[in-house]
Amino acid sequence: MLALKLTIVPLLIAAITFAGHRWGPAVSGWLAGLPVVAGPVLFFIAIEHGPGFAAAAAIATLAGVLGAVSFAIAYAWVATRFAWPTSFVCGLAAYFAVVAVLYLISPAMPLAALVAAGSLVVGPRLFPRTAPKAAIVVSSYAEVACRMLAGAALVVLVTHFAASLGPNLTGLFAVFPLITSVLAVFSHRYSGYECTVLLLRGLIFGLYAFAAFCVALAMLLPAWGIAPGFVGAVSCALLVQFLSRAAVQRA
């Protein structure tokens, strides 16, 4: 189990990084919106603590989409005037502020779905304006390694402390903007703020699949069990991901 935790997420992060090398920051951000970290975290939690615990965590993760969107918007606006350290701190502040409120509210499925849907609809309209395209920047091997190590660390930490945190806080931390922050920092540092804004805006469109995954998982896990529930949730996420990409391309 530990070997899986240390390999699955890092490999997915590497795949997203190299996709960004090929197709640019908007596609990289769109792919980063997939449940690349939260999906494996919830899977390991379901195995270790049962499908009921994981289903409750999935509802909290769904509501936590607002935190991921808040991080992206805050980082993007601060990046138009300041360097990446200030932008990163402000983005994290926005994320943790939202997480604190959501933890106190502990929204049920209908409210969590409403919060996630509202943030995804309104979020893209709140970004600063930039050029429609930015240059593709190739990451160094050291940068890719840092992303992979950070992903493995988050999975191990969240799953290890899940019992102490409880399903609500575990689910909220599962949507911690780990990949997003690493992508944003390196993009901002080496490519400028416009490239970073494009990446973060692309992330919002990718989060539709993330939200669909959480909804499907919360509904299917109690009834279908772990394996069928995750297969159904992943299938739902992939379908929504391709539909969202087609919609963005038409727009």
Short mmCIF file of C-alpha atoms in Angstrom, two decimals:
data_model
loop_
_atom_site.label_atom_id
_atom_site.label_comp_id
_atom_site.label_asym_id
_atom_site.label_seq_id
_atom_site.Cartn_x
_atom_site.Cartn_y
_atom_site.Cartn_z
CA MET A 1 0.00 0.00 0.00
CA LEU A 2 2.80 2.43 0.84
CA ALA A 3 4.47 1.64 -2.48
CA LEU A 4 1.26 2.55 -4.32
CA LYS A 5 0.98 5.81 -2.40
CA LEU A 6 4.53 6.70 -3.35
CA THR A 7 4.18 5.91 -7.07
CA ILE A 8 0.65 6.53 -8.41
CA VAL A 9 0.37 10.27 -7.79
CA PRO A 10 3.97 11.13 -8.77
CA LEU A 11 3.54 9.33 -12.09
CA LEU A 12 0.30 11.19 -12.79
CA ILE A 13 1.98 14.50 -11.95
CA ALA A 14 4.82 13.72 -14.34
CA ALA A 15 2.32 12.91 -17.09
CA ILE A 16 0.57 16.27 -16.61
CA THR A 17 3.90 18.09 -16.66
CA PHE A 18 4.97 16.54 -19.96
CA ALA A 19 1.52 17.20 -21.43
CA GLY A 20 2.11 20.87 -20.62
CA HIS A 21 5.42 20.69 -22.49
CA ARG A 22 3.59 19.41 -25.54
CA TRP A 23 0.37 21.47 -25.56
CA GLY A 24 0.97 24.50 -23.37
CA PRO A 25 -0.09 25.90 -19.96
CA ALA A 26 -3.84 25.99 -20.62
CA VAL A 27 -3.90 22.23 -21.30
CA SER A 28 -1.60 21.59 -18.35
CA GLY A 29 -3.96 23.48 -16.05
CA TRP A 30 -6.98 21.69 -17.51
CA LEU A 31 -5.41 18.29 -16.80
CA ALA A 32 -4.36 19.40 -13.32
CA GLY A 33 -8.04 19.88 -12.56
CA LEU A 34 -8.57 16.12 -12.68
CA PRO A 35 -8.66 14.30 -9.31
CA VAL A 36 -5.00 13.34 -9.73
CA VAL A 37 -4.25 13.74 -6.02
CA ALA A 38 -7.70 13.67 -4.40
CA GLY A 39 -8.74 10.53 -6.29
CA PRO A 40 -5.90 8.35 -4.99
CA VAL A 41 -6.24 9.91 -1.52
CA LEU A 42 -9.93 8.98 -1.36
CA PHE A 43 -9.17 5.53 -2.74
CA PHE A 44 -6.62 4.76 -0.05
CA ILE A 45 -8.94 6.19 2.59
CA ALA A 46 -11.76 3.92 1.38
CA ILE A 47 -9.49 0.88 1.68
CA GLU A 48 -8.16 1.82 5.11
CA HIS A 49 -11.28 3.32 6.72
CA GLY A 50 -14.20 1.97 4.72
CA PRO A 51 -16.49 3.27 1.95
CA GLY A 52 -18.70 5.23 4.36
CA PHE A 53 -15.77 7.32 5.60
CA ALA A 54 -14.56 7.90 2.04
CA ALA A 55 -18.04 8.89 0.83
CA ALA A 56 -18.31 11.52 3.57
CA ALA A 57 -14.81 12.75 2.71
CA ALA A 58 -15.80 12.99 -0.97
CA ILE A 59 -18.63 15.38 -0.06
CA ALA A 60 -16.17 17.61 1.80
CA THR A 61 -13.77 17.40 -1.15
CA LEU A 62 -16.59 18.51 -3.45
CA ALA A 63 -17.20 21.59 -1.32
CA GLY A 64 -13.44 22.14 -1.22
CA VAL A 65 -13.51 22.95 -4.94
CA LEU A 66 -14.28 26.48 -3.78
CA GLY A 67 -10.94 26.52 -1.95
CA ALA A 68 -9.05 25.43 -5.07
CA VAL A 69 -10.80 28.11 -7.15
CA SER A 70 -10.09 30.74 -4.50
CA PHE A 71 -6.40 29.85 -4.52
CA ALA A 72 -6.24 30.18 -8.31
CA ILE A 73 -8.03 33.53 -8.45
CA ALA A 74 -6.06 35.05 -5.57
CA TYR A 75 -2.74 33.87 -7.01
CA ALA A 76 -3.61 35.18 -10.49
CA TRP A 77 -4.51 38.69 -9.33
CA VAL A 78 -1.57 39.09 -6.99
CA ALA A 79 0.75 37.77 -9.72
CA THR A 80 -0.11 40.74 -11.94
CA ARG A 81 1.81 43.00 -9.52
CA PHE A 82 4.07 40.84 -7.36
CA ALA A 83 6.52 37.95 -7.70
CA TRP A 84 5.70 34.33 -6.99
CA PRO A 85 6.43 34.24 -3.20
CA THR A 86 3.81 36.90 -2.44
CA SER A 87 1.37 35.39 -4.92
CA PHE A 88 1.83 31.94 -3.40
CA VAL A 89 1.25 33.13 0.16
CA CYS A 90 -1.87 35.07 -0.83
CA GLY A 91 -3.21 32.07 -2.73
CA LEU A 92 -2.68 29.79 0.28
CA ALA A 93 -4.32 32.36 2.56
CA ALA A 94 -7.40 32.36 0.35
CA TYR A 95 -7.50 28.56 0.32
CA PHE A 96 -7.19 28.14 4.09
CA ALA A 97 -9.76 30.88 4.74
CA VAL A 98 -12.29 29.00 2.60
CA VAL A 99 -11.39 25.66 4.20
CA ALA A 100 -11.94 27.12 7.68
CA VAL A 101 -15.42 28.32 6.74
CA LEU A 102 -16.34 25.04 5.05
CA TYR A 103 -15.11 23.06 8.04
CA LEU A 104 -17.37 25.04 10.35
CA ILE A 105 -20.36 24.67 8.03
CA SER A 106 -19.75 20.99 7.11
CA PRO A 107 -22.13 21.17 4.11
CA ALA A 108 -24.21 18.19 3.08
CA MET A 109 -24.25 16.93 -0.50
CA PRO A 110 -26.80 19.41 -1.96
CA LEU A 111 -25.04 22.46 -0.51
CA ALA A 112 -21.59 21.12 -1.38
CA ALA A 113 -22.69 20.57 -4.99
CA LEU A 114 -24.17 24.07 -5.13
CA VAL A 115 -20.97 25.61 -3.76
CA ALA A 116 -18.81 23.72 -6.25
CA ALA A 117 -21.04 24.51 -9.24
CA GLY A 118 -21.25 28.18 -8.35
CA SER A 119 -17.49 28.52 -7.98
CA LEU A 120 -16.88 26.82 -11.34
CA VAL A 121 -19.41 28.99 -13.19
CA VAL A 122 -18.35 32.30 -11.66
CA GLY A 123 -14.63 31.56 -11.19
CA PRO A 124 -13.38 31.94 -14.81
CA ARG A 125 -14.98 35.39 -15.01
CA LEU A 126 -12.95 36.65 -12.04
CA PHE A 127 -9.48 36.24 -13.54
CA PRO A 128 -7.43 39.18 -14.85
CA ARG A 129 -7.36 39.61 -18.62
CA THR A 130 -4.33 38.28 -20.48
CA ALA A 131 -3.26 37.35 -23.99
CA PRO A 132 -5.07 34.25 -25.29
CA LYS A 133 -1.85 32.26 -25.65
CA ALA A 134 1.53 31.99 -23.95
CA ALA A 135 4.80 30.34 -24.82
CA ILE A 136 5.36 26.73 -23.85
CA VAL A 137 8.09 26.35 -21.23
CA VAL A 138 9.84 23.03 -20.64
CA SER A 139 10.38 22.16 -16.99
CA SER A 140 13.72 20.94 -15.74
CA TYR A 141 14.08 17.44 -14.39
CA ALA A 142 14.66 18.88 -10.92
CA GLU A 143 11.34 20.73 -11.11
CA VAL A 144 9.49 17.59 -12.21
CA ALA A 145 11.09 15.66 -9.36
CA CYS A 146 9.96 18.31 -6.85
CA ARG A 147 6.39 18.06 -8.11
CA MET A 148 6.43 14.28 -7.83
CA LEU A 149 7.88 14.31 -4.31
CA ALA A 150 5.34 16.88 -3.16
CA GLY A 151 2.48 14.78 -4.52
CA ALA A 152 3.70 11.63 -2.78
CA ALA A 153 4.15 13.54 0.49
CA LEU A 154 0.59 14.90 0.46
CA VAL A 155 -0.93 11.49 -0.20
CA VAL A 156 1.03 9.85 2.60
CA LEU A 157 0.30 12.62 5.12
CA VAL A 158 -3.43 12.96 4.46
CA THR A 159 -4.08 9.22 4.47
CA HIS A 160 -1.91 8.69 7.56
CA PHE A 161 -3.78 11.30 9.64
CA ALA A 162 -7.24 10.63 8.18
CA ALA A 163 -8.55 8.94 11.31
CA SER A 164 -7.47 11.87 13.48
CA LEU A 165 -8.74 14.53 11.07
CA GLY A 166 -12.13 12.94 10.44
CA PRO A 167 -13.86 12.68 7.04
CA ASN A 168 -14.72 16.37 6.73
CA LEU A 169 -11.25 17.79 7.27
CA THR A 170 -9.64 14.90 5.39
CA GLY A 171 -11.80 15.64 2.37
CA LEU A 172 -10.99 19.35 2.49
CA PHE A 173 -7.25 18.68 2.66
CA ALA A 174 -7.56 16.19 -0.21
CA VAL A 175 -8.28 19.15 -2.49
CA PHE A 176 -5.24 21.09 -1.28
CA PRO A 177 -3.88 22.88 -4.37
CA LEU A 178 -0.60 20.99 -4.40
CA ILE A 179 -0.15 20.45 -8.13
CA THR A 180 -1.73 23.82 -8.84
CA SER A 181 0.66 25.70 -6.59
CA VAL A 182 3.76 23.96 -7.94
CA LEU A 183 2.66 24.55 -11.53
CA ALA A 184 1.79 28.17 -10.78
CA VAL A 185 5.05 28.95 -8.98
CA PHE A 186 7.33 27.51 -11.64
CA SER A 187 5.25 28.98 -14.45
CA HIS A 188 5.27 32.40 -12.79
CA ARG A 189 8.98 32.28 -12.08
CA TYR A 190 10.15 31.25 -15.54
CA SER A 191 7.35 32.38 -17.89
CA GLY A 192 5.71 35.41 -16.32
CA TYR A 193 2.29 36.10 -14.89
CA GLU A 194 0.36 35.86 -18.17
CA CYS A 195 1.34 32.23 -18.66
CA THR A 196 0.39 31.57 -15.04
CA VAL A 197 -3.04 33.16 -15.42
CA LEU A 198 -3.72 31.00 -18.47
CA LEU A 199 -2.69 27.90 -16.55
CA LEU A 200 -4.87 28.73 -13.56
CA ARG A 201 -7.87 29.60 -15.68
CA GLY A 202 -7.46 26.28 -17.48
CA LEU A 203 -7.50 24.60 -14.09
CA ILE A 204 -11.03 25.89 -13.44
CA PHE A 205 -12.38 24.16 -16.54
CA GLY A 206 -10.65 20.96 -15.51
CA LEU A 207 -12.35 21.07 -12.10
CA TYR A 208 -15.71 20.21 -13.67
CA ALA A 209 -14.44 16.65 -13.97
CA PHE A 210 -13.11 16.83 -10.41
CA ALA A 211 -16.55 17.85 -9.11
CA ALA A 212 -18.26 15.14 -11.15
CA PHE A 213 -15.87 12.57 -9.69
CA CYS A 214 -16.68 13.63 -6.12
CA VAL A 215 -20.45 13.60 -6.68
CA ALA A 216 -20.37 10.18 -8.32
CA LEU A 217 -18.07 8.75 -5.67
CA ALA A 218 -20.18 10.00 -2.77
CA MET A 219 -23.29 8.46 -4.34
CA LEU A 220 -21.80 5.18 -5.58
CA LEU A 221 -19.47 4.13 -2.75
CA PRO A 222 -22.17 3.28 -0.17
CA ALA A 223 -24.22 1.32 -2.71
CA TRP A 224 -21.62 -0.28 -4.97
CA GLY A 225 -18.56 -0.68 -2.79
CA ILE A 226 -15.00 0.42 -3.36
CA ALA A 227 -13.95 -1.08 -6.71
CA PRO A 228 -17.19 -0.53 -8.70
CA GLY A 229 -17.71 2.85 -7.04
CA PHE A 230 -14.31 4.18 -8.07
CA VAL A 231 -14.60 2.76 -11.58
CA GLY A 232 -17.93 4.52 -12.00
CA ALA A 233 -16.62 7.78 -10.55
CA VAL A 234 -13.50 7.78 -12.73
CA SER A 235 -15.59 7.04 -15.82
CA CYS A 236 -17.88 9.94 -14.98
CA ALA A 237 -14.90 12.27 -14.47
CA LEU A 238 -13.32 11.32 -17.80
CA LEU A 239 -16.59 11.86 -19.64
CA VAL A 240 -17.07 15.31 -18.12
CA GLN A 241 -13.41 16.15 -18.76
CA PHE A 242 -13.68 15.54 -22.50
CA LEU A 243 -17.01 17.33 -22.70
CA SER A 244 -15.56 20.38 -20.92
CA ARG A 245 -12.56 20.41 -23.24
CA ALA A 246 -14.82 20.30 -26.29
CA ALA A 247 -16.90 23.17 -24.89
CA VAL A 248 -13.81 25.28 -24.23
CA GLN A 249 -12.46 24.67 -27.74
CA ARG A 250 -15.78 25.72 -29.30
CA ALA A 251 -15.83 28.84 -27.16
#
